């Protein structure tokens, strides 16, 4: 059974999850959908995030999906991704949607995926009106596209922190302000990449997006070291 992991239920994750769940339900793919996030929904998130109840984001979203699509296998893991738990959260053969807002978590996930035999990792991120989607695919222990760190030094050597690093009495790591429309554009590009992978392969390794310029630019990111 294909395991699909959605890591991060913020602006991108909230935009991505409803069409993904609908597609999986009506396509009858027989996969399991796992939602991963250690964060809690707050009222300040309302401009970009839709939750029907307060509480842990993964649990609330899993309950929403289960009610709307009975029969779709869905579960919640209310944790942030860390070096200590990443091997339990992401396993060979998974398809992973990564919608976090910090480079440190991106590096943890990308480094772990490099050690797996088969993996599809689709990572999205954005600023106010521009962003990008990276696609890292391994098959049979071989890179078909580049890991997240190879062409992005800010991910290879992150200068930010992970929300999992915040102590219980410290403020959580705050991301930069984001625009709902840009979250939607990134989520759509991530779903497009997933569909292309299902249909036989993704012919690009990264897509740059700019909604003000109306631009979507795919870029080749070969698996071999360049």
Short mmCIF file of C-alpha atoms in Angstrom, two decimals:
data_model
loop_
_atom_site.label_atom_id
_atom_site.label_comp_id
_atom_site.label_asym_id
_atom_site.label_seq_id
_atom_site.Cartn_x
_atom_site.Cartn_y
_atom_site.Cartn_z
CA UNK A 1 0.00 0.00 0.00
CA UNK A 2 1.34 3.42 -0.97
CA UNK A 3 1.91 5.67 2.04
CA UNK A 4 1.35 9.35 1.34
CA UNK A 5 2.71 11.68 4.00
CA UNK A 6 1.70 15.34 4.25
CA UNK A 7 4.17 17.06 6.55
CA UNK A 8 3.14 20.54 7.63
CA UNK A 9 -0.50 21.63 7.82
CA UNK A 10 0.05 25.38 7.52
CA UNK A 11 -0.87 27.57 4.57
CA UNK A 12 0.44 25.18 1.90
CA UNK A 13 -0.75 22.03 3.65
CA UNK A 14 -4.26 23.42 4.15
CA UNK A 15 -4.45 24.32 0.45
CA UNK A 16 -3.06 20.98 -0.71
CA UNK A 17 -4.94 18.53 1.51
CA UNK A 18 -8.59 18.91 0.33
CA UNK A 19 -7.95 18.26 -3.40
CA UNK A 20 -5.42 15.54 -2.58
CA UNK A 21 -7.88 13.70 -0.32
CA UNK A 22 -10.67 14.09 -2.88
CA UNK A 23 -8.44 12.74 -5.65
CA UNK A 24 -7.31 9.74 -3.60
CA UNK A 25 -10.86 8.95 -2.51
CA UNK A 26 -12.45 9.00 -5.95
CA UNK A 27 -9.47 7.50 -7.77
CA UNK A 28 -9.64 4.49 -5.48
CA UNK A 29 -5.86 4.32 -5.13
CA UNK A 30 -6.00 2.23 -1.96
CA UNK A 31 -3.30 4.24 -0.25
CA UNK A 32 -2.99 5.51 3.31
CA UNK A 33 -2.81 9.24 4.01
CA UNK A 34 -0.76 10.32 7.01
CA UNK A 35 -0.77 13.91 8.30
CA UNK A 36 2.21 15.09 10.33
CA UNK A 37 2.41 18.33 12.31
CA UNK A 38 3.18 19.16 15.91
CA UNK A 39 1.68 22.64 15.75
CA UNK A 40 -1.64 23.86 17.14
CA UNK A 41 -4.11 25.99 15.19
CA UNK A 42 -4.47 29.58 16.40
CA UNK A 43 -6.86 32.35 15.42
CA UNK A 44 -4.01 34.35 13.86
CA UNK A 45 -3.73 31.61 11.22
CA UNK A 46 -7.24 32.23 9.87
CA UNK A 47 -6.25 34.43 6.87
CA UNK A 48 -4.47 31.45 5.24
CA UNK A 49 -5.55 28.31 7.07
CA UNK A 50 -8.96 26.63 7.42
CA UNK A 51 -9.68 24.54 10.50
CA UNK A 52 -13.11 23.60 11.82
CA UNK A 53 -11.88 23.23 15.39
CA UNK A 54 -9.03 24.23 17.65
CA UNK A 55 -6.33 21.74 18.51
CA UNK A 56 -3.39 19.97 16.97
CA UNK A 57 -3.38 20.63 13.23
CA UNK A 58 -2.71 17.04 12.15
CA UNK A 59 -5.45 15.61 14.36
CA UNK A 60 -8.06 18.22 13.42
CA UNK A 61 -7.38 17.80 9.69
CA UNK A 62 -7.39 14.00 9.92
CA UNK A 63 -10.83 14.15 11.56
CA UNK A 64 -12.11 16.52 8.87
CA UNK A 65 -10.86 14.28 6.05
CA UNK A 66 -12.26 11.14 7.69
CA UNK A 67 -15.71 12.73 8.00
CA UNK A 68 -15.79 13.99 4.43
CA UNK A 69 -14.30 10.90 2.80
CA UNK A 70 -15.38 7.83 4.81
CA UNK A 71 -13.38 4.81 3.80
CA UNK A 72 -10.23 6.76 2.99
CA UNK A 73 -7.47 5.55 5.29
CA UNK A 74 -6.17 8.60 7.16
CA UNK A 75 -4.21 9.01 10.38
CA UNK A 76 -2.55 11.83 12.30
CA UNK A 77 0.90 12.06 13.84
CA UNK A 78 0.97 15.15 16.10
CA UNK A 79 4.74 15.65 15.98
CA UNK A 80 7.31 17.94 14.41
CA UNK A 81 9.92 16.23 12.24
CA UNK A 82 13.29 15.91 13.97
CA UNK A 83 16.50 13.96 13.38
CA UNK A 84 15.32 11.61 16.13
CA UNK A 85 11.98 10.65 14.57
CA UNK A 86 12.43 11.19 10.83
CA UNK A 87 13.27 7.52 10.19
CA UNK A 88 9.98 6.48 11.79
CA UNK A 89 7.96 9.11 9.93
CA UNK A 90 9.37 8.61 6.41
CA UNK A 91 10.16 5.18 5.00
CA UNK A 92 11.25 3.77 1.68
CA UNK A 93 8.40 3.67 -0.81
CA UNK A 94 6.59 6.70 0.63
CA UNK A 95 5.37 9.73 -1.31
CA UNK A 96 5.97 12.83 0.80
CA UNK A 97 4.47 16.31 0.49
CA UNK A 98 6.63 18.68 2.53
CA UNK A 99 4.96 22.01 3.30
CA UNK A 100 7.04 23.33 6.20
CA UNK A 101 8.25 26.91 6.54
CA UNK A 102 11.85 26.39 7.68
CA UNK A 103 15.02 25.18 6.00
CA UNK A 104 16.24 23.15 8.97
CA UNK A 105 13.34 20.69 8.67
CA UNK A 106 13.76 20.59 4.88
CA UNK A 107 17.39 19.53 5.35
CA UNK A 108 16.50 16.85 7.91
CA UNK A 109 13.93 15.37 5.53
CA UNK A 110 16.11 15.64 2.41
CA UNK A 111 19.16 14.10 4.11
CA UNK A 112 17.06 11.19 5.36
CA UNK A 113 15.49 10.61 1.93
CA UNK A 114 18.98 10.34 0.41
CA UNK A 115 19.49 7.21 2.51
CA UNK A 116 16.31 5.50 1.28
CA UNK A 117 16.03 3.20 -1.70
CA UNK A 118 12.76 4.53 -3.15
CA UNK A 119 11.14 7.85 -2.31
CA UNK A 120 9.17 10.70 -3.81
CA UNK A 121 9.68 13.99 -1.98
CA UNK A 122 7.79 17.08 -3.14
CA UNK A 123 8.68 20.21 -1.18
CA UNK A 124 7.01 23.58 -1.53
CA UNK A 125 7.81 26.98 -0.11
CA UNK A 126 6.99 30.59 -0.84
CA UNK A 127 7.42 34.23 0.03
CA UNK A 128 4.64 36.77 -0.58
CA UNK A 129 4.10 36.42 -4.37
CA UNK A 130 6.81 33.97 -5.46
CA UNK A 131 7.94 30.52 -4.48
CA UNK A 132 9.22 27.18 -5.67
CA UNK A 133 8.50 23.46 -5.66
CA UNK A 134 11.32 20.91 -5.52
CA UNK A 135 10.91 17.29 -6.58
CA UNK A 136 13.37 14.69 -5.28
CA UNK A 137 12.89 11.17 -6.57
CA UNK A 138 14.95 8.07 -5.86
CA UNK A 139 14.35 4.67 -7.43
CA UNK A 140 16.33 1.53 -6.69
CA UNK A 141 18.82 3.50 -4.63
CA UNK A 142 19.55 5.93 -7.47
CA UNK A 143 18.77 9.62 -7.66
CA UNK A 144 16.47 10.50 -10.56
CA UNK A 145 16.54 14.15 -9.50
CA UNK A 146 18.55 16.21 -7.07
CA UNK A 147 17.94 16.33 -3.31
CA UNK A 148 16.67 19.59 -1.83
CA UNK A 149 20.12 20.60 -0.59
CA UNK A 150 22.16 20.31 -3.81
CA UNK A 151 21.20 23.54 -5.52
CA UNK A 152 20.05 25.44 -2.44
CA UNK A 153 22.84 26.36 0.01
CA UNK A 154 20.27 27.95 2.33
CA UNK A 155 18.84 24.45 2.85
CA UNK A 156 22.22 22.66 2.92
CA UNK A 157 23.41 25.03 5.68
CA UNK A 158 20.23 26.34 7.31
CA UNK A 159 20.49 29.45 9.41
CA UNK A 160 16.99 29.19 10.84
CA UNK A 161 15.48 26.99 13.50
CA UNK A 162 12.89 24.24 13.60
CA UNK A 163 9.65 24.62 15.60
CA UNK A 164 10.70 21.42 17.35
CA UNK A 165 13.69 23.30 18.81
CA UNK A 166 11.53 25.77 20.72
CA UNK A 167 11.40 25.14 24.46
CA UNK A 168 8.03 24.84 26.17
CA UNK A 169 8.28 28.38 27.51
CA UNK A 170 9.69 29.99 24.36
CA UNK A 171 7.82 31.40 21.40
CA UNK A 172 7.58 29.08 18.42
CA UNK A 173 9.64 29.82 15.36
CA UNK A 174 7.66 32.36 13.31
CA UNK A 175 7.62 32.18 9.53
CA UNK A 176 7.56 35.18 7.22
CA UNK A 177 4.14 36.58 6.23
CA UNK A 178 2.55 34.67 3.37
CA UNK A 179 -0.26 35.23 0.90
CA UNK A 180 -3.15 32.78 0.55
CA UNK A 181 -3.07 32.99 -3.26
CA UNK A 182 0.63 32.04 -3.31
CA UNK A 183 -0.01 29.11 -0.98
CA UNK A 184 -2.65 27.90 -3.45
CA UNK A 185 -0.24 28.24 -6.40
CA UNK A 186 2.47 26.24 -4.63
CA UNK A 187 0.02 23.56 -3.49
CA UNK A 188 -1.29 23.21 -7.05
CA UNK A 189 2.23 22.83 -8.44
CA UNK A 190 2.99 20.16 -5.84
CA UNK A 191 -0.13 18.21 -6.80
CA UNK A 192 0.78 18.55 -10.49
CA UNK A 193 4.17 16.99 -9.76
CA UNK A 194 2.53 14.11 -7.88
CA UNK A 195 0.20 13.42 -10.81
CA UNK A 196 3.12 13.49 -13.27
CA UNK A 197 4.97 10.99 -11.07
CA UNK A 198 1.93 8.71 -11.04
CA UNK A 199 1.79 8.89 -14.83
CA UNK A 200 5.36 7.73 -15.29
CA UNK A 201 7.77 10.40 -14.12
CA UNK A 202 8.38 14.07 -13.40
CA UNK A 203 10.33 15.71 -16.27
CA UNK A 204 11.73 18.48 -14.04
CA UNK A 205 13.34 18.82 -10.64
CA UNK A 206 12.11 22.23 -9.63
CA UNK A 207 9.48 24.80 -10.57
CA UNK A 208 9.77 28.53 -9.87
CA UNK A 209 6.50 30.41 -9.46
CA UNK A 210 5.64 34.11 -9.52
CA UNK A 211 1.92 34.93 -9.42
CA UNK A 212 2.37 38.65 -10.11
CA UNK A 213 4.30 37.91 -13.30
CA UNK A 214 2.09 34.92 -14.15
CA UNK A 215 5.22 32.78 -14.37
CA UNK A 216 5.71 29.05 -13.83
CA UNK A 217 9.21 27.98 -14.87
CA UNK A 218 10.31 24.33 -14.68
CA UNK A 219 14.02 23.62 -14.27
CA UNK A 220 15.96 20.40 -14.83
CA UNK A 221 17.64 19.06 -11.69
CA UNK A 222 19.46 15.91 -12.75
CA UNK A 223 20.25 13.15 -10.31
CA UNK A 224 23.97 13.02 -11.13
CA UNK A 225 26.35 15.31 -9.27
CA UNK A 226 27.09 18.42 -11.33
#
